[in-house]
Coordinates of C-alpha atoms in Angstrom, one line a residue:
X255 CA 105.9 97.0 105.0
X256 CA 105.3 97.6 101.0
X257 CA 108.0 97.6 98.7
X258 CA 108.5 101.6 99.1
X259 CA 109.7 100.9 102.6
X260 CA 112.3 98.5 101.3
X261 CA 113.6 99.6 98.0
X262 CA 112.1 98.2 95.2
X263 CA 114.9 96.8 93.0
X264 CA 115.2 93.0 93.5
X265 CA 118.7 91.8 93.8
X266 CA 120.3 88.8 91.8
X267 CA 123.5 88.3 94.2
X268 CA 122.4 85.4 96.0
X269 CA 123.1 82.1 94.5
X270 CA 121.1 78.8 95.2
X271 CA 124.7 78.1 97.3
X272 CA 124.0 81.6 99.4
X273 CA 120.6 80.7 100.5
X274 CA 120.4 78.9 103.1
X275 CA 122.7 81.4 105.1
X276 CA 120.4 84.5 104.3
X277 CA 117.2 81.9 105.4
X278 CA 115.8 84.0 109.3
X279 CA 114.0 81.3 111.5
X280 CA 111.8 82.2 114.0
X281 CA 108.0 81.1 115.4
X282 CA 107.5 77.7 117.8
X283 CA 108.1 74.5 115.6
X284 CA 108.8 70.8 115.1
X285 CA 112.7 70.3 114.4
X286 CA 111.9 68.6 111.2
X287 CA 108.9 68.0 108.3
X288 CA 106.9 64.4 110.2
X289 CA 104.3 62.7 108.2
X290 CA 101.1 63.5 110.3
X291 CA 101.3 60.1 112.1
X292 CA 101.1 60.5 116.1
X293 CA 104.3 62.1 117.7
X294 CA 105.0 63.2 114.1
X295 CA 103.3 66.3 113.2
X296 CA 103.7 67.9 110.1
X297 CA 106.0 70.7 109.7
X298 CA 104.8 73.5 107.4
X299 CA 107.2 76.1 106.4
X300 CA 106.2 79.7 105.5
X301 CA 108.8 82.2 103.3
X302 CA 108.4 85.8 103.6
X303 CA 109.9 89.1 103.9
X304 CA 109.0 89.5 108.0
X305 CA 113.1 89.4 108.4
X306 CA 113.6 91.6 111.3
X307 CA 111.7 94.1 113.8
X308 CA 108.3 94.4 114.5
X309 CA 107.0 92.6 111.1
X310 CA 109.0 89.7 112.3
X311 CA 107.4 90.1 116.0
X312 CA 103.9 90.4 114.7
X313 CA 104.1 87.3 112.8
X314 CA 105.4 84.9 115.5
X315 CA 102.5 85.7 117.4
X316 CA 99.8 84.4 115.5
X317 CA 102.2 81.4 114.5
X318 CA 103.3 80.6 118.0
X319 CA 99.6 80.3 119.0
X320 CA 98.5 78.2 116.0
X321 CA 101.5 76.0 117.3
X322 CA 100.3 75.9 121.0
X323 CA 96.8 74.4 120.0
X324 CA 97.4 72.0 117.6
X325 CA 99.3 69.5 117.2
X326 CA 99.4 67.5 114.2
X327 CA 100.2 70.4 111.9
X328 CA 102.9 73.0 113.1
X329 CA 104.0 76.2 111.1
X330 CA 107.5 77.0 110.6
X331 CA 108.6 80.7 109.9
X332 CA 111.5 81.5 107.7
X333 CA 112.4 84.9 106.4
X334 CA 114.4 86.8 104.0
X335 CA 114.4 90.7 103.3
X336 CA 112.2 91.8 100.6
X337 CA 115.0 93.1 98.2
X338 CA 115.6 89.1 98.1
X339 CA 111.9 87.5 98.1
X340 CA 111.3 87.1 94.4
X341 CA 114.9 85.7 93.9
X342 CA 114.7 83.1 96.4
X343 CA 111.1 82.0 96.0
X344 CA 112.1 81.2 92.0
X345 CA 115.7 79.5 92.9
X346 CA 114.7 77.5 95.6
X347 CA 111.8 75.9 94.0
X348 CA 113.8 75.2 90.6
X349 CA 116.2 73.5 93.7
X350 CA 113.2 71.9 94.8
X351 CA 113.2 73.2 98.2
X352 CA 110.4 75.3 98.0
X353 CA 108.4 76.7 101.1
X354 CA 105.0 75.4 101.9
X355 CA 103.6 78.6 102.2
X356 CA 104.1 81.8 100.3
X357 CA 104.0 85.5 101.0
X358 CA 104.9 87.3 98.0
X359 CA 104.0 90.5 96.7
X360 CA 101.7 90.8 94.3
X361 CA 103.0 91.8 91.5
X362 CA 105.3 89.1 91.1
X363 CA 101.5 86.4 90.7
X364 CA 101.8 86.4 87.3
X365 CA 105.4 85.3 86.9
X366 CA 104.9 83.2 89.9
X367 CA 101.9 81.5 88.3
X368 CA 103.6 81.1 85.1
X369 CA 106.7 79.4 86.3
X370 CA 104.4 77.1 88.5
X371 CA 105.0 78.0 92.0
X372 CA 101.5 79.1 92.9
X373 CA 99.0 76.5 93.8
X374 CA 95.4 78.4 92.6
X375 CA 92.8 78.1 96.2
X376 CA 90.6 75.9 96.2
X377 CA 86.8 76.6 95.0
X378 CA 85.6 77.0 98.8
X379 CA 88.9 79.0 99.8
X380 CA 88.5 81.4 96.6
X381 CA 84.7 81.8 97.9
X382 CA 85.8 83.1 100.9
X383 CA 88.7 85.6 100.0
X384 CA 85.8 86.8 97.4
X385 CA 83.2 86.9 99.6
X386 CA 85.4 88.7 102.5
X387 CA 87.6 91.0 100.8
X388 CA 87.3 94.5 98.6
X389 CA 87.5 94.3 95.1
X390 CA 91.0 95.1 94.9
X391 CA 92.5 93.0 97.1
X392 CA 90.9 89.9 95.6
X393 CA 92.1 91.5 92.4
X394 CA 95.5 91.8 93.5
X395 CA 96.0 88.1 94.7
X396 CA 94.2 86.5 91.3
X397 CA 95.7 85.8 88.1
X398 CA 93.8 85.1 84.9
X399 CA 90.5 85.6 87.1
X400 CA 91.5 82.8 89.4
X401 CA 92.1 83.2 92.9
X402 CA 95.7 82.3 94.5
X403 CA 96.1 82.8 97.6
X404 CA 94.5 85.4 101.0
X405 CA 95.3 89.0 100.7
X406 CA 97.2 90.0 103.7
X407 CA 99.1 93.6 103.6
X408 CA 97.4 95.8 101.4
X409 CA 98.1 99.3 100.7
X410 CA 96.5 102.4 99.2
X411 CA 97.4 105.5 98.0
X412 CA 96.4 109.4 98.7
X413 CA 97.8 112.7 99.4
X414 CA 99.5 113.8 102.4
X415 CA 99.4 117.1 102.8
X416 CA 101.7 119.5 105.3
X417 CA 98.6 121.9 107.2
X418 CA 100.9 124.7 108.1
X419 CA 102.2 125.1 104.4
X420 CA 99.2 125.0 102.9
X421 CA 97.8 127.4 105.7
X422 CA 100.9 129.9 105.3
X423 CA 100.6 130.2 101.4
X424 CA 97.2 131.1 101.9
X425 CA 95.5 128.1 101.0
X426 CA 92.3 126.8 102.6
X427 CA 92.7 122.8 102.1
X428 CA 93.9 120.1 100.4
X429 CA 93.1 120.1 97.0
X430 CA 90.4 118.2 95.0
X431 CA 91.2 118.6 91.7
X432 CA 94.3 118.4 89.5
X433 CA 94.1 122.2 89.1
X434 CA 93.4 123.0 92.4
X435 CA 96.7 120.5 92.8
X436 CA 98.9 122.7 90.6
X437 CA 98.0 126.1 92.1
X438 CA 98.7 124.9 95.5
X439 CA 102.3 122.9 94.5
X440 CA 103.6 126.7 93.5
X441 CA 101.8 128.4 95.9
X442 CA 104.0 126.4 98.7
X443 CA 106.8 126.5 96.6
X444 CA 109.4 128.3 98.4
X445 CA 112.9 129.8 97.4
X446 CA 115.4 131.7 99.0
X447 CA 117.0 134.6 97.2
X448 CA 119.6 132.9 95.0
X449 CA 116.4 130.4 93.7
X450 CA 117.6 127.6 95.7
X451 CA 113.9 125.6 96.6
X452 CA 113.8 125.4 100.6
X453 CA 110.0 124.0 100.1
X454 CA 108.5 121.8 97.4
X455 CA 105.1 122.2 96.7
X456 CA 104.6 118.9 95.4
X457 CA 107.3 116.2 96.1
X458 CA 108.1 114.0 93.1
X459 CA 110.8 111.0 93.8
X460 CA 113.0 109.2 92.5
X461 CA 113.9 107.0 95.8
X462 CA 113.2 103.7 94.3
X463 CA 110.4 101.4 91.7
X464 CA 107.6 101.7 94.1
X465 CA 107.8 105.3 95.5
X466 CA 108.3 106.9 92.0
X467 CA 105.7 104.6 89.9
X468 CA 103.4 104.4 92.7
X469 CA 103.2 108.1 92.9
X470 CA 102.7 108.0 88.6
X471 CA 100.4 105.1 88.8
X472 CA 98.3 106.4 91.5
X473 CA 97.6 109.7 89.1
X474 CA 96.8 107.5 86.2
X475 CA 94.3 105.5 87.7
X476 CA 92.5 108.7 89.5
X477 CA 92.6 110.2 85.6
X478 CA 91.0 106.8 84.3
X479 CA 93.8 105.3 83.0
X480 CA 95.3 102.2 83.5
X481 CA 98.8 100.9 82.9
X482 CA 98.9 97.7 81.2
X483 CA 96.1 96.6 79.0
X484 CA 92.8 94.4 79.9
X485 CA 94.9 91.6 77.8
X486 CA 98.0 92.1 79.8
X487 CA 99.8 91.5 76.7
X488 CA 100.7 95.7 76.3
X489 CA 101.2 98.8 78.0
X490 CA 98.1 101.0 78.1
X491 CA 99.9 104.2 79.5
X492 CA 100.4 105.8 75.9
X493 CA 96.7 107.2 75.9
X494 CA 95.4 110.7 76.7
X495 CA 94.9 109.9 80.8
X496 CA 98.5 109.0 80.5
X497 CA 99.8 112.0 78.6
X498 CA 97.9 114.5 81.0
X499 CA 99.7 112.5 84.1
X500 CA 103.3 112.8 82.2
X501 CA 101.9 116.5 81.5
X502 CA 101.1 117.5 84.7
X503 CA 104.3 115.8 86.6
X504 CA 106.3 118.2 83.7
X505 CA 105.0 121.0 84.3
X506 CA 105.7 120.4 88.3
X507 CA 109.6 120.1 87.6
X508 CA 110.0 122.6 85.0
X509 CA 108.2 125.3 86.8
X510 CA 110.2 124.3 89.7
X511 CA 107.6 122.9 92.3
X512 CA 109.1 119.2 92.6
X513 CA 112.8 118.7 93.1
X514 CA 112.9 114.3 92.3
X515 CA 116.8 114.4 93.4
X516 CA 115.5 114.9 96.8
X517 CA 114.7 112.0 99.3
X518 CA 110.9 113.1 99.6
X519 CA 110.4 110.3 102.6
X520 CA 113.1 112.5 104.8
X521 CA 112.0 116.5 102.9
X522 CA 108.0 115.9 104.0
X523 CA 108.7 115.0 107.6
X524 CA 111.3 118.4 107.8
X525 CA 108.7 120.7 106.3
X526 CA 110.2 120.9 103.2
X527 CA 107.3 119.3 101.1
X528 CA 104.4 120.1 101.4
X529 CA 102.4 117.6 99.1
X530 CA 103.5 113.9 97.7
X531 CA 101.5 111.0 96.7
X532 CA 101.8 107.6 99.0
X533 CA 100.8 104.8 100.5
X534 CA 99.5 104.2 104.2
X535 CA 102.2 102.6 105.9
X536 CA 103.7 106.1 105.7
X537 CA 101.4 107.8 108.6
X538 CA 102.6 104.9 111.1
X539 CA 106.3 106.3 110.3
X540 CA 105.5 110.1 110.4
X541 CA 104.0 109.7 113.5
X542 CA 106.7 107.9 115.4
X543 CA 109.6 110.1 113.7
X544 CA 107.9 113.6 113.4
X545 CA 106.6 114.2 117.2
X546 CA 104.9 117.0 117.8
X547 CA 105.6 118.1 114.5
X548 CA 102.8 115.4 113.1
X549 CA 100.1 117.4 114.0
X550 CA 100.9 119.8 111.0
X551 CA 100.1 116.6 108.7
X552 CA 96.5 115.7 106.8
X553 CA 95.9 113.1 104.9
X554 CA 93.2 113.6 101.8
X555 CA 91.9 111.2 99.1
X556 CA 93.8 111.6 95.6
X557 CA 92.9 114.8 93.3
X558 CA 91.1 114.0 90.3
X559 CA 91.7 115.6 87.1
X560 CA 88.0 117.3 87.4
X561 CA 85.6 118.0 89.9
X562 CA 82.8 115.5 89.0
X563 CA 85.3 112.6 88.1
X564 CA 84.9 109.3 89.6
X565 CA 87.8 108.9 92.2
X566 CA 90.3 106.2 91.8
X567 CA 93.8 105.7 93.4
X568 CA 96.6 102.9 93.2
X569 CA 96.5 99.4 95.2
X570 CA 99.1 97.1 96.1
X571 CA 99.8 94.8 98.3
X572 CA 101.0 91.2 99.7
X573 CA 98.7 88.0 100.2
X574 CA 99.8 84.6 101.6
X575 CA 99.7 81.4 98.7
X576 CA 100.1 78.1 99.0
X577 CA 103.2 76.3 96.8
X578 CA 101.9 73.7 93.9
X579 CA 105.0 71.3 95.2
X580 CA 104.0 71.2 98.7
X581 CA 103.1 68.0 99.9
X582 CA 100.6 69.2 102.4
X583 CA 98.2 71.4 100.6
X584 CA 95.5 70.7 102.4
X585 CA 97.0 71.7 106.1
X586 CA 98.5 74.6 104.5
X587 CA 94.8 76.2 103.3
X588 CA 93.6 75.2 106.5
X589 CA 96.1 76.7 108.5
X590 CA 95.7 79.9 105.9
X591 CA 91.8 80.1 106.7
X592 CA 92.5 80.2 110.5
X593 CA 94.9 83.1 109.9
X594 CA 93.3 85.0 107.7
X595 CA 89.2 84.3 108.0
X596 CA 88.7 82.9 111.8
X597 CA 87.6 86.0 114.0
X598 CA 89.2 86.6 117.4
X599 CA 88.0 89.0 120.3
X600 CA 90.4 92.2 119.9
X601 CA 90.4 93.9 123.2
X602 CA 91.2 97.5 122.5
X603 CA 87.6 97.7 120.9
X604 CA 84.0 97.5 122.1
X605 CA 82.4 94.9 123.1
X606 CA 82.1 91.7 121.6
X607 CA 84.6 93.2 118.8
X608 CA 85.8 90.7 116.5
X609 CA 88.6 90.7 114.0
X610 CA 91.1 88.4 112.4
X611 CA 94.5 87.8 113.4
X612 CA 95.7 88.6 110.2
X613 CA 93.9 92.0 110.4
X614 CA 95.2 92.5 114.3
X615 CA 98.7 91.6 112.7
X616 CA 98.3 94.4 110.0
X617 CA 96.9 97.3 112.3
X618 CA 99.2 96.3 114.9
X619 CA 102.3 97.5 112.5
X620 CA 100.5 100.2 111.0
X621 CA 99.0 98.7 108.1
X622 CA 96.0 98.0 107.3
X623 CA 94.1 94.5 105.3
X624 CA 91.3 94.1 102.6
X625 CA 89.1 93.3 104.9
X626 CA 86.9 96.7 105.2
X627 CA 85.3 95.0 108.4
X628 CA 87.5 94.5 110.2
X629 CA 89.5 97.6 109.7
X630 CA 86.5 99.4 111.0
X631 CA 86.7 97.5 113.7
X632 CA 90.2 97.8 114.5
X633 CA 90.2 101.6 113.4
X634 CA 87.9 102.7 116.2
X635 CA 87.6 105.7 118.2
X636 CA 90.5 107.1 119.4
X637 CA 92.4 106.2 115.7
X638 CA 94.8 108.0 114.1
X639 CA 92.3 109.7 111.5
X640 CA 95.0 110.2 109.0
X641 CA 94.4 106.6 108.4
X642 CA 91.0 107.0 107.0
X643 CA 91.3 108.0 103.3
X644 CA 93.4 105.0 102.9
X645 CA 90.6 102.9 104.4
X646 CA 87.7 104.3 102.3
X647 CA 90.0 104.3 99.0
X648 CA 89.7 100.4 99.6
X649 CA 86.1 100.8 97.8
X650 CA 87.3 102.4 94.6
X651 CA 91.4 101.5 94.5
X652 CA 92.8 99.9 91.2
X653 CA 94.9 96.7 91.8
X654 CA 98.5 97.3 90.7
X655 CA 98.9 94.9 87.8
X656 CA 100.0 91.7 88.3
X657 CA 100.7 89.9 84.3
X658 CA 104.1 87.9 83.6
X659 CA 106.7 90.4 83.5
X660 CA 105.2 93.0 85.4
X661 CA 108.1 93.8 87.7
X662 CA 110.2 94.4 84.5
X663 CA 107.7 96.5 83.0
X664 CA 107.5 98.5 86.2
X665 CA 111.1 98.7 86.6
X666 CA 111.5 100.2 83.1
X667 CA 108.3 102.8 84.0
X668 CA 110.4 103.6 86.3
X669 CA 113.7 105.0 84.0
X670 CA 111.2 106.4 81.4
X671 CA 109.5 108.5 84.0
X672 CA 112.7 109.6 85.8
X673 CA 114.0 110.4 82.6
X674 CA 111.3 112.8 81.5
X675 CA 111.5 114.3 85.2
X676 CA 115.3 115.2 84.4
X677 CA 114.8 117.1 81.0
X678 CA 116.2 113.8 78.8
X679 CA 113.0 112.7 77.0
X680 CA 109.8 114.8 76.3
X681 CA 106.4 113.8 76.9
X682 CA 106.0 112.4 73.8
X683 CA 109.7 110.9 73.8
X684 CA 108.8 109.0 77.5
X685 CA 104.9 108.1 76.0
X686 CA 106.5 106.6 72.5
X687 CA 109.7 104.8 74.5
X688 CA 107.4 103.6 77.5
X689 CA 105.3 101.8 75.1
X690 CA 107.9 100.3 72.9
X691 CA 110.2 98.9 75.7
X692 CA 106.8 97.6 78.1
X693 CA 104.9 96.3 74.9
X694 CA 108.1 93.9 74.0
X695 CA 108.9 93.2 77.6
X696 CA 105.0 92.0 78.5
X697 CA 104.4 90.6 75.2
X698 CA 107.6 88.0 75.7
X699 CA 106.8 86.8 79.2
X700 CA 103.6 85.0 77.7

C-alpha cells in the first residue's frame, strides 16, 4: 500500500535494457496503441506499483469494466514493484517510452515535474480534485500550487495503542498529550530481571525511509513544525518544534522505552509494543495477522505536545497523473475523471449509497482516499472503528512535502535520525547536520 509496506529505498539496479522484463501486464486491452479510427481504439497504458496480490486484483476491476463499455479508448495496465517506480518512470521517459498514465507517489511530484514527466490537469480537472478532495490530498498531488494529477491512496497517521498494556500498567487510555505520551511509554516498559526489554513502551523504528521519518514527521507536524520550508528551497526541522521532537524521541531510547533495532511492524502485533506512530493501511494487516489477539488494539489521534494545541499529524499518499509526452491527453483525463470522480452504487451500504470506484478500490484493500464522502460512505456501520482517527485526521493532516529532491532529503532525515536514536550524534549534532546536508541537497535540485 504506502511506501512503509514496501521498503522505502528506491533501487538503481535496473537498466533501461532490464525493463521491459520487470514490466507486469494485466487488465482487458487492445494488443497494440490504434489511432481512435473505427476498429482501432486507442490503447492507453497506465504504470504503477499494483505488481502483485490484491492491489493488482483491485485495479483490474475497475480497468476491465472501463474496457467492457467503451470502445474507442481502452486502458492498458502495467506494473512494477514500488522499490522500482521512481526508477522506471525517469528511465523510460528519457527512452521515450513513457506510460500514458502515471501513479506515483507523491513525494517524487516535484522531481517528476521538474524533469517534465507530469502533465499539470487541466483547469476543469484541477476544479474538481479541489472541489472533491481534503486539503491535503490536493496538497499532496500539486506542485508550485498547480494541480497534477487525482489523489488516489492516501494515508494518515496516529497512534496505535495495545489496550491490555496500557490497562495492566495501570493506565486509563491512550494518551493526549506528549507528557501524558512519556509517562505511559515507561509505564509499559517492561524488563525481565537481567534488563533485557520484553515490552517497549513506545516503539521507535528503523525498518526503512517511510516507517522511521513518518513516525518523526508525524510528531513534528502535531508540534507545529514542518520539515522543509514554505520556499522548498531548505529544511525547516532545525527550529524549536523540531528540537522538542528529536528531544522527546531521546529521551525514549535513553531511558530505555524504545528499542529502534527491533522490527516494530512484527514486536506490536506480539505484545511487545505497546505504542508506535503509523499510518492506516496498518489496521487492515493487524487485523488479518493478529486474530483474536486484535481486539487488544485502539487506535487514537496523535498526542500533541499540550493539551489545548491544535492537532496535526503527517499525510502521504499516491494520486494517478497524466504523462506530458502522451499523445492522448485528452482520453487519458477522461478516463481519469470516470475513475476517480464518477459515483457508482456500492452495495454493502444503504440505500442509494454512492461512491467512486477509486474510493471502492481503496476501502476494498484497506485503505482509504481523500475523498471524506465517500469514505463515510464506505466506512459505515459495522466498520472496523480503528479506522476512524485516520479518517477524521483527513481534516487537519499535513501533506508530506513534495519539492525537487525531496526523496533525498527524506532519505538523509532518515540516517540523521537513526543516528541520534543509536547514541552517535546529539540533538544538537542531528539538528546542525540535518540542516546542513538537506539545505544543500534541496537547494541544488532547483
Amino acid at each position: 500500500m504506502t511506501p512503509s509496506r514496501r521498503g522505502g529505498g528506491l533501487s538503481r539496479r535496473h537498466a533501461v535494457l532490464a525493463l521491459p522484463s520487470a514490466l507486469l501486464a494485466s487488465g482487458c486491452a487492445a494488443p497494440h496503441r490504434g489511432t481512435g479510427r473505427p476498429g482501432d481504439p486507442i490503447v492507453l497504458t497506465l504504470l504503477s506499483h499494483y505488481a502483485s496480490g490484491v492491489l493488482k486484483e483491485a485495479l483490474r476491476g475497475p480497468v476491465d469494466e472501463w474496457n467492457a463499455t467503451h470502445d474507442r479508448v481502452k486502458v492498458r495496465t502495467k506494473a512494477v514493484e514500488f522499490t522500482d517506480l521512481l526508477t522506471t518512470f525517469m528511465v523510460r521517459q528519457a527512452a521515450g517510452q513513457g506510460a500514458d498514465i502515471l501513479q506515483p507517489y507523491c513525494l517524487w511530484n516535484g522531481q517528476l515535474v521538474q524533469a517534465g514527466v507530469l502533465r499539470p490537469a487541466p483547469s476543469e480537472h484541477a476544479e474538481e480534485i479541489t472541489r472533491g478532495y481534503g486539503e491535503a490530498a490536493v496538497g499532496s498531488s500539486s506542485v508550485g500550487g498547480r494541480v497534477y494529477g487525482y489523489p488516489t491512496e492516501v494515508q494518515t497517521y496516529a497512534l496505535y495503542y495495545n489496550k491490555r498494556l496500557l490497562r495492566e500498567a495501570g493506565v486509563d487510555g491512550p494518551p493526549r498529550t506528549w507528557r501524558e505520551l512519556e509517562d505511559t511509554a515507561y509505564r509499559t516498559t517492561e524488563r525481565d530481571r537481567y534488563g533485557n526489554t520484553l515490552v517497549q513502551g513506545f516503539g521507535l523504528s528503523t525498518y526503512d525511509d517511510s516507517t522511521t521519518v513518518g513516525q518523526t514527521l508525524a510528531l513534528l507536524n502535531a508540534a507545529g513544525g514542518r520539515f522543509v520550508s514554505a520556499d522548498g528551497r531548505s529544511t525547516a526541522i532545525d527550529s524549536p518544534a523540531g528540537r522538542a521532537v528529536f528531544d522527546l524521541e531521546h529521551r525514549l531510547v535513553a531511558q530505555g522505552a524504545s528499542d529502534p533495532g527491533v522490527n516494530v511492524y512484527k514486536a506490536f502485533q506480539s505484545g511487545q509494543v505497546a505504542m508506535v506512530v503509523s499510518a492506516g493501511w496498518w489496521t487492515g494487516s493487524l487485523k488479518e495477522q493478529m486474530g483474536e489477539d486484535y481486539r487488544d488494539v485502539g487506535v487514537a489521534p496523535l498526542p500533541v505536545p499540550e493539551a489545548d494545541d491544535k492537532r496535526a499529524t503527517l499525510c502521504t499518499g499516491f494520486m494517478l497523473g497524466v504523462n506530458a509526452a502522451s499523445e492522448h491527453p485528452r482520453e487519458a483525463w477522461e478516463f481519469l475523471r470516470w475513475l476517480n470522480t464518477e459515483k457508482v452504487r456500492v452495495k454493502s451500504a444503504g440505500t442509494g449509497a454512492t461512491a467512486t470506484r477509486m474510493s471502492s478500490l481503496q476501502v476494498s484493500v484497506g485503505s482509504l482516499t481523500g475523498r471524506a464522502d465517500d469514505m463515510r460512505t464506505l466506512l459505515s456501520e459495522g466498520t472496523d472503528p480503528n479506522l476512524r482517527p485516520f479518517l477524521d485526521a483527513l481534516a487537519y493532516a499535513v501533506p508530506e512535502p513534495n519539492v525537487p529532491g525531496a526523496q533525498q532529503a527524506k532519505s538523509l532525515l532518515r540516517k540523521n535520525i537513526e543516528a541520534l536514536w543509536t547514541g552517535q550524534r546529539s540533538v544538537d549534532e542531528a539538528l546542525r547536520t540535518t540542516r546542513r546536508q538537506i539545505d544543500q541537497e534541496v537547494s541544488r535540485s532547483w
